[in-house]
Amino acid sequence: MKPNALALGYPVITSGQHAHKESIKNLLGEEIDIFSQTVSLELQVNKRVPPAFIWHTWYDAAVPVENALLFAMALRKVDVPVALHIFTRGAHGLSLSNDQVYGPDNLNARSDTARWVDLFSDWQRQL
């Protein structure tokens, strides 16, 4: 089974220099040295990977933005369509980044990252 598309929000998808180390450790346990390259998705890309929609924030303090950038560049190298949206502001774990999630007085709710939902909707309609 192959998905028709990927939708990734602040993804943990590299195990290299820019990894979210705790997630990789939780995933691989003591086998980190053996399997770390296997879970670095930018190293697994080929033409069979489906089109991807990726969004991230530039200053995500939990998951480095390089996770999104490395994967997008790998997709580009094999000509897999990718929509990459990097927002300047916003913390990790923004979800919908709107008043319903954060309340009207929270700075995350006023961030432009809430646009990712509409951007994704537009993108997936074009598939």
Tab-separated table of N, CA and C in Angstrom, residues 1-126:
chain	number	residue	atom	x	y	z
A	1	MET	N	0.839	-1.162	0.000
A	1	MET	CA	0.000	0.000	0.000
A	1	MET	C	0.896	1.240	0.000
A	2	LYS	N	0.547	2.207	-0.822
A	2	LYS	CA	1.302	3.456	-0.904
A	2	LYS	C	0.339	4.625	-0.717
A	3	PRO	N	0.672	5.548	0.172
A	3	PRO	CA	-0.189	6.731	0.318
A	3	PRO	C	-0.130	7.601	-0.929
A	4	ASN	N	-1.193	8.361	-1.160
A	4	ASN	CA	-1.237	9.271	-2.303
A	4	ASN	C	-0.442	10.543	-2.063
A	5	ALA	N	-0.262	10.898	-0.788
A	5	ALA	CA	0.439	12.135	-0.446
A	5	ALA	C	0.887	12.078	1.013
A	6	LEU	N	1.825	12.957	1.350
A	6	LEU	CA	2.302	13.106	2.727
A	6	LEU	C	1.953	14.498	3.228
A	7	ALA	N	1.508	14.586	4.459
A	7	ALA	CA	1.293	15.873	5.120
A	7	ALA	C	2.089	15.834	6.417
A	8	LEU	N	3.104	16.689	6.515
A	8	LEU	CA	4.025	16.664	7.651
A	8	LEU	C	4.081	18.030	8.319
A	9	GLY	N	3.780	18.067	9.601
A	9	GLY	CA	3.875	19.300	10.374
A	9	GLY	C	4.968	19.171	11.415
A	10	TYR	N	5.919	20.076	11.392
A	10	TYR	CA	7.118	20.069	12.243
A	10	TYR	C	7.602	18.640	12.476
A	11	PRO	N	7.939	17.943	11.379
A	11	PRO	CA	8.228	16.513	11.483
A	11	PRO	C	9.587	16.192	12.112
A	12	VAL	N	9.618	15.078	12.815
A	12	VAL	CA	10.865	14.495	13.324
A	12	VAL	C	11.229	13.399	12.329
A	13	ILE	N	12.082	13.729	11.347
A	13	ILE	CA	12.340	12.777	10.260
A	13	ILE	C	13.810	12.653	9.885
A	14	THR	N	14.692	13.158	10.715
A	14	THR	CA	16.113	12.943	10.474
A	14	THR	C	16.758	12.483	11.771
A	15	SER	N	17.772	11.653	11.645
A	15	SER	CA	18.479	11.193	12.843
A	15	SER	C	19.912	11.700	12.864
A	16	GLY	N	20.237	12.555	11.934
A	16	GLY	CA	21.599	13.081	11.836
A	16	GLY	C	21.849	14.246	12.774
A	17	GLN	N	22.651	15.163	12.321
A	17	GLN	CA	23.077	16.317	13.108
A	17	GLN	C	21.897	17.118	13.662
A	18	HIS	N	20.808	17.189	12.927
A	18	HIS	CA	19.669	18.029	13.313
A	18	HIS	C	18.507	17.220	13.904
A	19	ALA	N	18.804	16.066	14.409
A	19	ALA	CA	17.767	15.188	14.956
A	19	ALA	C	17.169	15.732	16.247
A	20	HIS	N	15.945	15.338	16.496
A	20	HIS	CA	15.350	15.488	17.822
A	20	HIS	C	15.800	14.224	18.557
A	21	LYS	N	16.923	14.336	19.235
A	21	LYS	CA	17.644	13.182	19.787
A	21	LYS	C	16.768	12.289	20.666
A	22	GLU	N	15.943	12.892	21.498
A	22	GLU	CA	15.112	12.093	22.404
A	22	GLU	C	14.130	11.212	21.628
A	23	SER	N	13.550	11.739	20.550
A	23	SER	CA	12.622	10.939	19.745
A	23	SER	C	13.335	9.775	19.077
A	24	ILE	N	14.518	10.029	18.554
A	24	ILE	CA	15.277	8.960	17.896
A	24	ILE	C	15.662	7.895	18.916
A	25	LYS	N	16.057	8.325	20.100
A	25	LYS	CA	16.399	7.370	21.161
A	25	LYS	C	15.178	6.548	21.560
A	26	ASN	N	14.011	7.186	21.675
A	26	ASN	CA	12.780	6.458	22.009
A	26	ASN	C	12.410	5.455	20.927
A	27	LEU	N	12.645	5.808	19.692
A	27	LEU	CA	12.307	4.943	18.567
A	27	LEU	C	13.243	3.746	18.456
A	28	LEU	N	14.537	4.000	18.586
A	28	LEU	CA	15.531	2.961	18.315
A	28	LEU	C	16.121	2.301	19.554
A	29	GLY	N	15.941	2.906	20.706
A	29	GLY	CA	16.517	2.332	21.920
A	29	GLY	C	18.023	2.204	21.817
A	30	GLU	N	18.522	1.045	22.168
A	30	GLU	CA	19.973	0.798	22.159
A	30	GLU	C	20.521	0.564	20.748
A	31	GLU	N	19.658	0.500	19.760
A	31	GLU	CA	20.071	0.195	18.386
A	31	GLU	C	20.353	1.451	17.564
A	32	ILE	N	20.571	2.573	18.217
A	32	ILE	CA	20.750	3.845	17.513
A	32	ILE	C	21.855	3.768	16.470
A	33	ASP	N	23.005	3.269	16.837
A	33	ASP	CA	24.130	3.236	15.900
A	33	ASP	C	23.851	2.350	14.696
A	34	ILE	N	23.085	1.306	14.892
A	34	ILE	CA	22.817	0.357	13.807
A	34	ILE	C	21.772	0.891	12.828
A	35	PHE	N	20.704	1.504	13.346
A	35	PHE	CA	19.563	1.856	12.506
A	35	PHE	C	19.338	3.350	12.281
A	36	SER	N	20.212	4.196	12.761
A	36	SER	CA	19.935	5.638	12.693
A	36	SER	C	19.748	6.140	11.264
A	37	GLN	N	20.529	5.651	10.323
A	37	GLN	CA	20.362	6.129	8.942
A	37	GLN	C	19.052	5.641	8.328
A	38	THR	N	18.557	4.523	8.806
A	38	THR	CA	17.302	3.977	8.298
A	38	THR	C	16.128	4.906	8.582
A	39	VAL	N	16.172	5.622	9.699
A	39	VAL	CA	15.063	6.508	10.059
A	39	VAL	C	15.308	7.961	9.664
A	40	SER	N	16.380	8.226	8.943
A	40	SER	CA	16.609	9.558	8.369
A	40	SER	C	15.947	9.573	6.999
A	41	LEU	N	14.743	10.098	6.945
A	41	LEU	CA	13.968	9.983	5.710
A	41	LEU	C	14.610	10.665	4.520
A	42	GLU	N	15.401	11.716	4.758
A	42	GLU	CA	16.064	12.370	3.625
A	42	GLU	C	17.037	11.428	2.926
A	43	LEU	N	17.454	10.359	3.607
A	43	LEU	CA	18.357	9.371	3.011
A	43	LEU	C	17.593	8.231	2.346
A	44	GLN	N	16.285	8.200	2.487
A	44	GLN	CA	15.458	7.116	1.950
A	44	GLN	C	14.617	7.541	0.745
A	45	VAL	N	14.760	8.764	0.312
A	45	VAL	CA	13.917	9.308	-0.756
A	45	VAL	C	14.263	8.688	-2.109
A	46	ASN	N	13.209	8.371	-2.860
A	46	ASN	CA	13.350	7.966	-4.261
A	46	ASN	C	12.112	8.462	-5.004
A	47	LYS	N	12.039	8.185	-6.288
A	47	LYS	CA	10.940	8.704	-7.109
A	47	LYS	C	9.574	8.128	-6.719
A	48	ARG	N	9.552	7.077	-5.929
A	48	ARG	CA	8.277	6.473	-5.523
A	48	ARG	C	7.648	7.156	-4.314
A	49	VAL	N	8.356	8.082	-3.692
A	49	VAL	CA	7.800	8.821	-2.557
A	49	VAL	C	6.674	9.721	-3.079
A	50	PRO	N	5.534	9.739	-2.408
A	50	PRO	CA	4.426	10.572	-2.885
A	50	PRO	C	4.692	12.061	-2.668
A	51	PRO	N	3.942	12.916	-3.353
A	51	PRO	CA	4.064	14.359	-3.137
A	51	PRO	C	3.889	14.688	-1.654
A	52	ALA	N	4.560	15.755	-1.227
A	52	ALA	CA	4.552	16.086	0.201
A	52	ALA	C	4.196	17.543	0.448
A	53	PHE	N	3.432	17.747	1.498
A	53	PHE	CA	3.144	19.067	2.043
A	53	PHE	C	3.840	19.104	3.393
A	54	ILE	N	4.726	20.081	3.584
A	54	ILE	CA	5.503	20.172	4.822
A	54	ILE	C	5.401	21.588	5.363
A	55	TRP	N	5.134	21.685	6.663
A	55	TRP	CA	5.196	23.006	7.298
A	55	TRP	C	5.976	22.897	8.602
A	56	HIS	N	6.641	23.992	8.923
A	56	HIS	CA	7.501	24.040	10.109
A	56	HIS	C	7.633	25.504	10.510
A	57	THR	N	8.180	25.750	11.680
A	57	THR	CA	8.490	27.120	12.080
A	57	THR	C	10.002	27.272	12.188
A	58	TRP	N	10.481	28.432	11.798
A	58	TRP	CA	11.917	28.692	11.736
A	58	TRP	C	12.582	28.549	13.099
A	59	TYR	N	11.906	29.016	14.131
A	59	TYR	CA	12.506	29.021	15.467
A	59	TYR	C	11.951	27.930	16.381
A	60	ASP	N	11.527	26.815	15.821
A	60	ASP	CA	11.066	25.683	16.625
A	60	ASP	C	12.218	25.242	17.526
A	61	ALA	N	12.048	25.381	18.826
A	61	ALA	CA	13.123	25.053	19.770
A	61	ALA	C	13.196	23.560	20.076
A	62	ALA	N	12.183	22.794	19.706
A	62	ALA	CA	12.175	21.361	19.993
A	62	ALA	C	12.704	20.539	18.822
A	63	VAL	N	12.178	20.787	17.637
A	63	VAL	CA	12.575	20.038	16.443
A	63	VAL	C	13.176	21.019	15.444
A	64	PRO	N	14.450	20.884	15.143
A	64	PRO	CA	15.093	21.822	14.224
A	64	PRO	C	14.407	21.855	12.855
A	65	VAL	N	14.298	23.045	12.300
A	65	VAL	CA	13.673	23.236	10.993
A	65	VAL	C	14.406	22.450	9.905
A	66	GLU	N	15.649	22.107	10.144
A	66	GLU	CA	16.415	21.323	9.164
A	66	GLU	C	15.761	19.984	8.857
A	67	ASN	N	14.956	19.445	9.781
A	67	ASN	CA	14.220	18.215	9.489
A	67	ASN	C	13.370	18.402	8.238
A	68	ALA	N	12.652	19.498	8.162
A	68	ALA	CA	11.806	19.792	7.005
A	68	ALA	C	12.645	20.151	5.783
A	69	LEU	N	13.666	20.968	5.981
A	69	LEU	CA	14.487	21.433	4.860
A	69	LEU	C	15.238	20.287	4.188
A	70	LEU	N	15.843	19.412	4.971
A	70	LEU	CA	16.597	18.288	4.403
A	70	LEU	C	15.695	17.368	3.586
A	71	PHE	N	14.515	17.088	4.098
A	71	PHE	CA	13.589	16.209	3.388
A	71	PHE	C	13.096	16.867	2.105
A	72	ALA	N	12.747	18.137	2.177
A	72	ALA	CA	12.282	18.852	0.983
A	72	ALA	C	13.363	18.878	-0.097
A	73	MET	N	14.593	19.120	0.291
A	73	MET	CA	15.688	19.146	-0.695
A	73	MET	C	15.922	17.761	-1.297
A	74	ALA	N	15.786	16.720	-0.500
A	74	ALA	CA	15.935	15.361	-1.023
A	74	ALA	C	14.824	15.050	-2.024
A	75	LEU	N	13.603	15.488	-1.731
A	75	LEU	CA	12.497	15.294	-2.671
A	75	LEU	C	12.749	16.045	-3.971
A	76	ARG	N	13.260	17.243	-3.851
A	76	ARG	CA	13.552	18.049	-5.041
A	76	ARG	C	14.567	17.360	-5.947
A	77	LYS	N	15.570	16.747	-5.345
A	77	LYS	CA	16.631	16.084	-6.129
A	77	LYS	C	16.095	14.965	-7.008
A	78	VAL	N	15.004	14.323	-6.589
A	78	VAL	CA	14.434	13.244	-7.397
A	78	VAL	C	13.120	13.672	-8.057
A	79	ASP	N	12.855	14.968	-8.053
A	79	ASP	CA	11.710	15.564	-8.741
A	79	ASP	C	10.356	15.090	-8.205
A	80	VAL	N	10.273	14.920	-6.895
A	80	VAL	CA	8.988	14.638	-6.247
A	80	VAL	C	8.408	15.983	-5.818
A	81	PRO	N	7.169	16.288	-6.195
A	81	PRO	CA	6.571	17.573	-5.830
A	81	PRO	C	6.501	17.764	-4.314
A	82	VAL	N	6.841	18.971	-3.892
A	82	VAL	CA	6.792	19.291	-2.467
A	82	VAL	C	6.310	20.728	-2.290
A	83	ALA	N	5.404	20.919	-1.340
A	83	ALA	CA	4.992	22.261	-0.924
A	83	ALA	C	5.601	22.460	0.457
A	84	LEU	N	6.534	23.380	0.567
A	84	LEU	CA	7.251	23.618	1.818
A	84	LEU	C	6.899	25.000	2.342
A	85	HIS	N	6.394	25.052	3.568
A	85	HIS	CA	6.005	26.320	4.188
A	85	HIS	C	6.740	26.459	5.515
A	86	ILE	N	7.624	27.440	5.584
A	86	ILE	CA	8.376	27.727	6.802
A	86	ILE	C	7.870	29.060	7.338
A	87	PHE	N	7.309	29.031	8.532
A	87	PHE	CA	6.780	30.236	9.157
A	87	PHE	C	7.808	30.796	10.132
A	88	THR	N	7.919	32.111	10.173
A	88	THR	CA	8.925	32.758	11.015
A	88	THR	C	8.668	32.514	12.489
A	89	ARG	N	7.447	32.752	12.923
A	89	ARG	CA	7.142	32.661	14.350
A	89	ARG	C	6.376	31.390	14.676
A	90	GLY	N	6.441	31.023	15.933
A	90	GLY	CA	5.657	29.898	16.420
A	90	GLY	C	6.517	28.837	17.073
A	91	ALA	N	6.008	28.319	18.157
A	91	ALA	CA	6.700	27.271	18.902
A	91	ALA	C	6.380	25.904	18.309
A	92	HIS	N	6.986	24.884	18.856
A	92	HIS	CA	6.697	23.516	18.434
A	92	HIS	C	5.340	23.088	18.998
A	93	GLY	N	4.632	22.267	18.261
A	93	GLY	CA	3.365	21.724	18.737
A	93	GLY	C	2.193	22.674	18.614
A	94	LEU	N	2.164	23.459	17.557
A	94	LEU	CA	1.135	24.486	17.402
A	94	LEU	C	-0.244	23.953	17.044
A	95	SER	N	-0.327	22.747	16.554
A	95	SER	CA	-1.604	22.192	16.134
A	95	SER	C	-2.224	23.114	15.073
A	96	LEU	N	-3.450	23.542	15.269
A	96	LEU	CA	-4.100	24.435	14.305
A	96	LEU	C	-3.669	25.883	14.462
A	97	SER	N	-3.015	26.193	15.577
A	97	SER	CA	-2.475	27.538	15.833
A	97	SER	C	-3.552	28.616	15.764
A	98	ASN	N	-4.671	28.347	16.416
A	98	ASN	CA	-5.764	29.320	16.372
A	98	ASN	C	-6.367	29.541	17.760
A	99	ASP	N	-7.365	30.409	17.836
A	99	ASP	CA	-8.010	30.731	19.110
A	99	ASP	C	-8.647	29.510	19.774
A	100	GLN	N	-9.171	28.593	18.971
A	100	GLN	CA	-9.815	27.406	19.535
A	100	GLN	C	-8.826	26.539	20.302
A	101	VAL	N	-7.592	26.521	19.864
A	101	VAL	CA	-6.567	25.713	20.515
A	101	VAL	C	-5.927	26.463	21.673
A	102	TYR	N	-5.624	27.733	21.480
A	102	TYR	CA	-4.833	28.486	22.445
A	102	TYR	C	-5.585	29.544	23.239
A	103	GLY	N	-6.738	29.951	22.771
A	103	GLY	CA	-7.425	31.078	23.393
A	103	GLY	C	-6.956	32.371	22.751
A	104	PRO	N	-7.776	33.399	22.757
A	104	PRO	CA	-7.492	34.622	22.002
A	104	PRO	C	-6.322	35.450	22.526
A	105	ASP	N	-5.890	35.237	23.755
A	105	ASP	CA	-4.814	36.062	24.308
A	105	ASP	C	-3.432	35.444	24.157
A	106	ASN	N	-3.343	34.283	23.550
A	106	ASN	CA	-2.058	33.612	23.407
A	106	ASN	C	-1.382	34.043	22.111
A	107	LEU	N	-0.099	34.352	22.181
A	107	LEU	CA	0.642	34.791	20.985
A	107	LEU	C	0.652	33.732	19.899
A	108	ASN	N	0.690	32.450	20.262
A	108	ASN	CA	0.682	31.401	19.249
A	108	ASN	C	-0.593	31.436	18.414
A	109	ALA	N	-1.704	31.842	19.014
A	109	ALA	CA	-2.970	31.915	18.283
A	109	ALA	C	-2.969	33.062	17.285
A	110	ARG	N	-2.123	34.036	17.493
A	110	ARG	CA	-2.066	35.172	16.568
A	110	ARG	C	-0.957	35.006	15.527
A	111	SER	N	-0.294	33.905	15.561
A	111	SER	CA	0.789	33.655	14.623
A	111	SER	C	0.227	33.396	13.224
A	112	ASP	N	1.008	33.715	12.212
A	112	ASP	CA	0.581	33.449	10.834
A	112	ASP	C	0.596	31.960	10.507
A	113	THR	N	1.080	31.135	11.423
A	113	THR	CA	1.134	29.700	11.150
A	113	THR	C	-0.244	29.072	10.987
A	114	ALA	N	-1.281	29.711	11.494
A	114	ALA	CA	-2.634	29.170	11.336
A	114	ALA	C	-3.001	29.018	9.861
A	115	ARG	N	-2.304	29.715	8.999
A	115	ARG	CA	-2.576	29.621	7.554
A	115	ARG	C	-2.248	28.249	6.983
A	116	TRP	N	-1.472	27.438	7.716
A	116	TRP	CA	-1.075	26.151	7.159
A	116	TRP	C	-2.293	25.289	6.811
A	117	VAL	N	-3.374	25.417	7.560
A	117	VAL	CA	-4.564	24.602	7.313
A	117	VAL	C	-5.155	24.924	5.941
A	118	ASP	N	-5.318	26.197	5.632
A	118	ASP	CA	-5.846	26.589	4.321
A	118	ASP	C	-4.862	26.259	3.204
A	119	LEU	N	-3.583	26.459	3.466
A	119	LEU	CA	-2.570	26.115	2.464
A	119	LEU	C	-2.617	24.624	2.143
A	120	PHE	N	-2.769	23.806	3.173
A	120	PHE	CA	-2.870	22.364	2.958
A	120	PHE	C	-4.132	22.009	2.179
A	121	SER	N	-5.253	22.610	2.543
A	121	SER	CA	-6.512	22.329	1.840
A	121	SER	C	-6.397	22.653	0.360
A	122	ASP	N	-5.822	23.805	0.050
A	122	ASP	CA	-5.625	24.190	-1.352
A	122	ASP	C	-4.711	23.201	-2.061
A	123	TRP	N	-3.637	22.824	-1.404
A	123	TRP	CA	-2.656	21.909	-1.999
A	123	TRP	C	-3.276	20.543	-2.295
A	124	GLN	N	-3.983	19.978	-1.330
A	124	GLN	CA	-4.511	18.626	-1.523
A	124	GLN	C	-5.614	18.593	-2.574
A	125	ARG	N	-6.322	19.701	-2.768
A	125	ARG	CA	-7.335	19.748	-3.834
A	125	ARG	C	-6.690	19.686	-5.217
A	126	GLN	N	-5.444	20.090	-5.306
A	126	GLN	CA	-4.757	20.108	-6.598
A	126	GLN	C	-4.101	18.773	-6.948
